[in-house]
Amino acid sequence: SDVYKRQYQRRVHGDYCQITEDDFLHNQSRVENCWLFTLPDLNQSIPFVRRTLINWIRNFVNAYKIDGLRIDTVPYVPKDFWAEFSNAAGIFSIGEVTEARYEYQGGYQPVLPSVLNYMLYYRIIDVFVKKTSMTDLKDHFKLIQDNFQDPTVLGNFVDNHDQPRLLSQVNDVNLWKNALILSVLTPGIPIVYAGGEQGFNGSGDPNNREPVWTSMNPKSALYKFVSTIVGFRKSQKTWTLQPQNPIYADVCYLYTLGNALIGITNSAFDIQVQTGNHPFNVGDTACNILAPNKNPECITVDKDGSILIEFTDGSPKIFLLKSQFLAHKLRAFRDSHK
């Protein structure tokens, strides 16, 4: 009956109200307690609802030996519930918070172990799609450090199932490569959305949810590129390292990561950067692991301790000492023939 439905709604959902965009800036209580579009909103302040959800996640994790949780639409539920929920799960949890404010997103890391790094995603769109200055990254990394308890566990990504793929916004594979390096080789947990390694370019949902199994090609250039980047991350254990000696320019960003010098750009024009900020010694030769085997790219440190980095076609660069470069190439060859 209608009476039963109303009583059930009050017992489980609470009273109906609709969330507005303005609520995110001015009324967080409405964000947490009102309904998102027409989706019924469970009221976690009701003991029965709260207890049921907490028991469910505890039993779910134990029954299916879950390793980690990706939690959708986190801001629409009160923070105190997420803290109890995450504790009951007892495993790593990463939450989705899309609001484009560093302090707002950072406010959820004390509640959950991690959140998706939407702030990096927004900077990626700015830098590689809108072509803003890459000096913006300097402010970004400072704001990440200031607003998050542990930036090393944020979920870095270039594409996902909710956003238009980068290649639907820019028809330039090199820009996607540069963006991927920024997400994989800076602090955080890299998340590579399936299909990126095949050059998928779907726009908004559902066009960005293309099936990979119909066109998987492990010999494609992008598949090999992703494999190289992931292999480098694993061999160098880059998750234990912090970027050092950053050089920011309008159209390029260089930094040291352990024994490597990494360079990314958002320009397809010829660029030259002379720098002494690198991990190499005078006379050392370093080679780019991303250059084609048939056309190796190596540089030698001058007597004054500087090197000249040249971007010619918008491709990113990862330089290792020649001895490490050769070891990396040998390891990659062995891995590809297992």
Coordinates of C-alpha atoms in Angstrom, one line a residue:
S1 CA 0.0 0.0 0.0
D2 CA 1.0 3.7 -0.3
V3 CA 1.1 3.9 3.5
Y4 CA 3.5 1.0 3.7
K5 CA 5.7 2.5 1.0
R6 CA 5.9 5.8 2.8
Q7 CA 6.8 4.1 6.1
Y8 CA 9.4 2.0 4.3
Q9 CA 10.9 5.0 2.6
R10 CA 11.3 6.9 6.0
R11 CA 12.8 3.8 7.5
V12 CA 15.4 3.3 4.8
H13 CA 15.7 6.4 2.7
G14 CA 14.6 9.4 4.8
D15 CA 12.7 12.3 3.2
Y16 CA 13.2 13.1 -0.5
C17 CA 15.2 16.1 -1.6
Q18 CA 17.2 16.7 -4.8
I19 CA 20.9 17.5 -4.9
T20 CA 21.9 20.7 -6.8
E21 CA 25.3 21.8 -8.2
D22 CA 25.3 24.7 -5.8
D23 CA 25.1 22.3 -2.8
F24 CA 28.7 21.2 -3.4
L25 CA 29.9 24.7 -2.6
H26 CA 27.4 25.7 0.1
N27 CA 25.6 22.8 1.6
Q28 CA 27.5 19.5 2.1
S29 CA 24.7 18.2 4.3
R30 CA 22.3 18.2 1.3
V31 CA 25.0 16.5 -0.8
E32 CA 25.2 13.7 1.7
N33 CA 21.5 13.3 2.6
C34 CA 19.5 14.2 -0.5
W35 CA 19.0 12.1 -3.7
L36 CA 21.4 12.0 -6.7
F37 CA 19.1 12.4 -9.7
T38 CA 16.3 9.8 -9.1
L39 CA 18.5 7.3 -7.3
P40 CA 17.0 6.4 -3.9
D41 CA 19.4 7.6 -1.1
L42 CA 19.9 5.2 1.8
N43 CA 19.9 7.0 5.1
Q44 CA 23.0 5.7 6.9
S45 CA 22.0 7.5 10.1
I46 CA 19.2 4.9 10.6
P47 CA 20.7 2.1 12.7
F48 CA 19.1 -0.7 10.7
V49 CA 20.4 0.7 7.4
R50 CA 23.9 1.4 8.8
R51 CA 24.2 -2.0 10.5
T52 CA 23.0 -3.9 7.4
L53 CA 25.6 -2.2 5.1
I54 CA 28.5 -2.7 7.6
N55 CA 27.7 -6.3 8.1
W56 CA 27.3 -6.8 4.3
I57 CA 30.7 -5.4 3.4
R58 CA 32.4 -7.4 6.2
N59 CA 30.8 -10.7 5.1
F60 CA 31.3 -9.9 1.4
V61 CA 35.1 -9.3 1.8
N62 CA 35.5 -12.5 3.9
A63 CA 33.4 -14.7 1.6
Y64 CA 35.1 -13.7 -1.6
K65 CA 38.6 -12.8 -0.4
I66 CA 38.4 -9.3 -1.9
D67 CA 41.8 -7.5 -2.2
G68 CA 40.5 -4.0 -2.5
L69 CA 37.4 -1.8 -3.1
R70 CA 36.7 0.9 -5.6
I71 CA 33.8 3.0 -4.1
D72 CA 31.6 5.0 -6.4
T73 CA 30.1 8.5 -5.7
V74 CA 31.7 8.9 -2.3
P75 CA 30.6 12.5 -1.4
Y76 CA 26.9 11.5 -1.5
V77 CA 27.3 9.6 1.8
P78 CA 28.3 11.0 5.2
K79 CA 32.1 10.8 5.9
D80 CA 31.6 9.1 9.3
F81 CA 29.9 6.2 7.6
W82 CA 32.7 5.7 5.1
A83 CA 35.2 5.6 8.0
E84 CA 33.2 2.8 9.7
F85 CA 32.6 1.0 6.3
S86 CA 36.3 1.1 5.4
N87 CA 37.3 -0.2 8.8
A88 CA 34.8 -3.0 8.6
A89 CA 36.0 -4.0 5.2
G90 CA 39.6 -4.2 6.5
I91 CA 41.2 -3.8 3.1
F92 CA 42.4 -1.0 0.8
S93 CA 39.6 1.2 -0.4
I94 CA 39.8 3.9 -3.1
G95 CA 36.9 6.3 -3.5
E96 CA 35.5 8.4 -6.4
V97 CA 35.3 12.1 -5.6
T98 CA 35.0 14.3 -8.8
E99 CA 34.6 17.7 -7.3
A100 CA 37.4 19.9 -8.8
R101 CA 38.8 21.3 -5.6
Y102 CA 42.0 20.1 -3.9
E103 CA 40.9 20.8 -0.4
Y104 CA 37.5 19.1 -1.0
Q105 CA 39.0 15.9 -2.4
G106 CA 41.8 15.9 0.2
G107 CA 39.2 15.9 2.9
Y108 CA 38.2 12.3 2.0
Q109 CA 41.7 10.7 2.5
P110 CA 41.4 10.7 6.3
V111 CA 38.1 8.9 5.8
L112 CA 39.2 6.4 3.2
P113 CA 42.8 5.2 2.5
S114 CA 42.7 6.8 -1.0
V115 CA 40.7 8.6 -3.7
L116 CA 40.9 8.7 -7.4
N117 CA 43.3 11.5 -8.4
Y118 CA 40.8 13.6 -10.3
M119 CA 42.9 16.7 -9.6
L120 CA 45.7 15.2 -11.7
Y121 CA 43.1 14.2 -14.4
Y122 CA 41.9 17.8 -14.5
R123 CA 45.5 19.1 -14.9
I124 CA 46.1 16.5 -17.7
I125 CA 43.1 17.9 -19.6
D126 CA 44.3 21.5 -19.0
V127 CA 47.9 20.7 -20.2
F128 CA 47.4 18.2 -23.0
V129 CA 43.9 19.2 -24.3
K130 CA 43.6 22.9 -23.6
K131 CA 47.4 23.3 -24.0
T132 CA 47.9 25.5 -20.9
S133 CA 51.4 26.0 -19.7
M134 CA 53.1 23.0 -18.2
T135 CA 54.3 25.3 -15.4
D136 CA 50.8 24.7 -14.0
L137 CA 52.1 21.3 -12.9
K138 CA 54.4 23.0 -10.4
D139 CA 51.4 24.4 -8.5
H140 CA 49.5 21.1 -8.9
F141 CA 52.1 19.0 -7.1
K142 CA 52.4 21.6 -4.4
L143 CA 48.7 21.6 -3.8
I144 CA 48.6 17.8 -3.8
Q145 CA 51.3 17.7 -1.1
D146 CA 49.4 20.4 0.9
N147 CA 45.9 18.8 0.8
F148 CA 46.4 15.0 0.9
Q149 CA 47.7 12.9 3.7
D150 CA 49.4 10.4 1.4
P151 CA 49.7 11.3 -2.3
T152 CA 51.6 8.0 -3.0
V153 CA 48.3 6.0 -2.9
L154 CA 46.1 8.3 -5.0
G155 CA 44.7 6.6 -8.1
N156 CA 46.3 8.3 -11.1
F157 CA 44.6 7.9 -14.5
V158 CA 44.3 9.5 -18.0
D159 CA 41.0 7.8 -19.0
N160 CA 38.2 6.1 -17.3
H161 CA 34.6 4.9 -18.0
D162 CA 33.0 8.1 -16.9
Q163 CA 35.0 10.6 -18.9
P164 CA 35.6 11.1 -22.7
R165 CA 38.9 9.4 -23.6
L166 CA 41.8 11.8 -24.1
L167 CA 42.1 10.7 -27.8
S168 CA 38.6 11.7 -28.4
Q169 CA 39.6 15.3 -27.4
V170 CA 42.9 15.4 -29.2
N171 CA 43.9 13.5 -32.2
D172 CA 47.5 13.0 -31.2
V173 CA 48.9 9.7 -29.9
N174 CA 52.0 11.4 -28.5
L175 CA 49.9 13.6 -26.2
W176 CA 48.4 10.5 -24.8
K177 CA 51.8 9.0 -24.3
N178 CA 53.0 12.1 -22.4
A179 CA 49.9 12.1 -20.3
L180 CA 50.3 8.4 -19.5
I181 CA 53.9 9.0 -18.2
L182 CA 52.6 11.8 -16.0
S183 CA 50.1 9.4 -14.5
V184 CA 52.3 6.3 -14.2
L185 CA 55.7 7.9 -13.2
T186 CA 54.6 10.5 -10.6
P187 CA 53.5 9.6 -7.1
G188 CA 50.3 7.5 -7.0
I189 CA 48.9 4.2 -8.0
P190 CA 48.6 4.1 -11.8
I191 CA 45.3 3.0 -13.3
V192 CA 45.4 2.3 -17.1
Y193 CA 41.9 2.1 -18.5
A194 CA 41.4 -0.8 -20.9
G195 CA 41.5 0.2 -24.5
G196 CA 44.0 3.0 -24.1
E197 CA 46.8 0.6 -25.2
Q198 CA 44.8 0.1 -28.4
G199 CA 44.3 3.8 -29.1
F200 CA 40.6 3.8 -28.4
N201 CA 39.0 7.3 -28.8
G202 CA 35.5 7.0 -27.6
S203 CA 33.9 10.2 -26.4
G204 CA 31.3 10.3 -23.6
D205 CA 29.5 7.3 -22.0
P206 CA 28.7 4.8 -23.6
N207 CA 31.1 5.5 -26.5
N208 CA 34.1 5.4 -24.1
R209 CA 33.3 1.8 -23.0
E210 CA 34.4 0.0 -26.1
P211 CA 34.9 -3.8 -25.9
V212 CA 38.7 -4.6 -25.9
W213 CA 38.3 -8.3 -26.7
T214 CA 37.2 -7.6 -30.2
S215 CA 40.4 -5.7 -31.2
M216 CA 43.1 -6.6 -28.8
N217 CA 46.5 -6.4 -30.5
P218 CA 49.5 -7.0 -28.2
K219 CA 51.8 -6.0 -31.1
S220 CA 50.4 -2.5 -31.5
A221 CA 52.7 0.4 -30.9
L222 CA 50.7 1.7 -28.0
Y223 CA 50.5 -1.7 -26.4
K224 CA 54.3 -1.9 -26.5
F225 CA 54.6 1.6 -25.2
V226 CA 52.5 0.8 -22.2
S227 CA 54.4 -2.4 -21.6
T228 CA 57.7 -0.4 -21.7
I229 CA 56.4 2.2 -19.2
V230 CA 55.1 -0.4 -16.8
G231 CA 58.3 -2.5 -17.1
F232 CA 60.4 0.5 -16.3
R233 CA 58.2 1.3 -13.3
K234 CA 58.6 -2.3 -12.0
S235 CA 62.3 -2.6 -12.6
Q236 CA 63.1 0.8 -11.1
K237 CA 60.5 0.4 -8.2
T238 CA 59.5 4.0 -9.0
W239 CA 56.7 3.9 -6.3
T240 CA 59.5 4.2 -3.8
L241 CA 60.9 7.3 -5.4
Q242 CA 60.0 11.0 -5.4
P243 CA 60.5 13.3 -8.5
Q244 CA 63.5 15.5 -8.0
N245 CA 65.1 18.6 -9.7
P246 CA 62.0 19.5 -11.7
I247 CA 62.3 21.9 -14.7
Y248 CA 59.1 23.5 -15.7
A249 CA 58.6 25.3 -19.0
D250 CA 55.6 26.3 -21.0
V251 CA 55.8 23.3 -23.3
C252 CA 57.8 20.7 -21.4
Y253 CA 58.5 19.3 -18.0
L254 CA 61.7 17.4 -17.0
Y255 CA 62.5 15.7 -13.7
T256 CA 64.8 13.1 -12.2
L257 CA 63.3 9.9 -10.9
G258 CA 66.0 7.7 -9.2
N259 CA 68.6 7.1 -11.9
A260 CA 66.4 8.3 -14.8
L261 CA 65.8 11.6 -16.4
I262 CA 62.2 11.9 -17.6
G263 CA 60.9 14.5 -20.1
I264 CA 57.3 15.1 -21.3
T265 CA 55.9 17.8 -23.5
N266 CA 52.5 19.1 -24.9
S267 CA 54.0 20.4 -28.1
A268 CA 54.8 18.8 -31.4
F269 CA 57.3 21.6 -32.3
D270 CA 61.1 21.4 -32.0
I271 CA 62.2 22.2 -28.4
Q272 CA 65.7 22.3 -26.9
V273 CA 66.4 22.4 -23.2
Q274 CA 69.9 22.8 -21.8
T275 CA 70.1 21.7 -18.1
G276 CA 72.4 20.6 -15.4
N277 CA 69.6 19.1 -13.3
H278 CA 70.0 15.4 -14.0
P279 CA 71.3 12.3 -12.2
F280 CA 74.3 11.8 -14.5
N281 CA 78.0 12.6 -14.2
V282 CA 80.4 14.5 -16.6
G283 CA 81.2 12.2 -19.5
D284 CA 78.3 9.8 -18.9
T285 CA 76.2 8.7 -21.9
A286 CA 72.5 8.2 -21.3
C287 CA 70.0 6.7 -23.8
N288 CA 66.2 7.1 -24.2
I289 CA 64.4 3.8 -23.6
L290 CA 61.4 5.0 -25.6
A291 CA 63.4 5.6 -28.8
P292 CA 63.0 3.0 -31.6
N293 CA 65.7 0.3 -31.5
K294 CA 66.6 1.2 -35.1
N295 CA 67.1 4.8 -34.2
P296 CA 68.6 5.1 -30.7
E297 CA 68.7 8.5 -29.0
C298 CA 71.7 9.0 -26.7
I299 CA 73.1 12.1 -25.0
T300 CA 76.5 12.8 -23.3
V301 CA 77.1 15.0 -20.3
D302 CA 79.3 18.0 -21.3
K303 CA 82.4 19.1 -19.3
D304 CA 80.3 21.8 -17.6
G305 CA 77.9 19.1 -16.4
S306 CA 75.0 20.1 -18.7
I307 CA 73.1 18.1 -21.2
L308 CA 71.0 19.1 -24.2
I309 CA 67.5 17.6 -24.4
E310 CA 65.8 17.9 -27.8
F311 CA 62.1 17.3 -28.4
T312 CA 61.4 16.9 -32.1
D313 CA 58.0 15.4 -32.6
G314 CA 56.2 15.6 -29.3
S315 CA 57.4 12.2 -28.0
P316 CA 58.2 11.7 -24.3
K317 CA 61.7 10.6 -23.1
I318 CA 63.1 8.4 -20.4
F319 CA 66.9 8.5 -20.2
L320 CA 69.0 5.9 -18.4
L321 CA 72.8 5.5 -18.2
K322 CA 73.9 3.5 -21.2
S323 CA 74.7 0.4 -19.1
Q324 CA 71.3 0.5 -17.5
F325 CA 69.6 1.2 -20.8
L326 CA 71.2 -1.9 -22.3
A327 CA 70.1 -4.0 -19.3
H328 CA 66.6 -2.6 -19.6
K329 CA 66.4 -3.5 -23.3
L330 CA 67.7 -7.0 -22.6
R331 CA 65.1 -7.5 -19.8
A332 CA 62.3 -6.2 -22.1
F333 CA 63.4 -8.6 -24.8
R334 CA 63.4 -11.6 -22.4
D335 CA 60.0 -10.6 -21.1
S336 CA 58.5 -10.4 -24.6
H337 CA 59.8 -13.9 -25.4
K338 CA 58.5 -15.7 -22.3

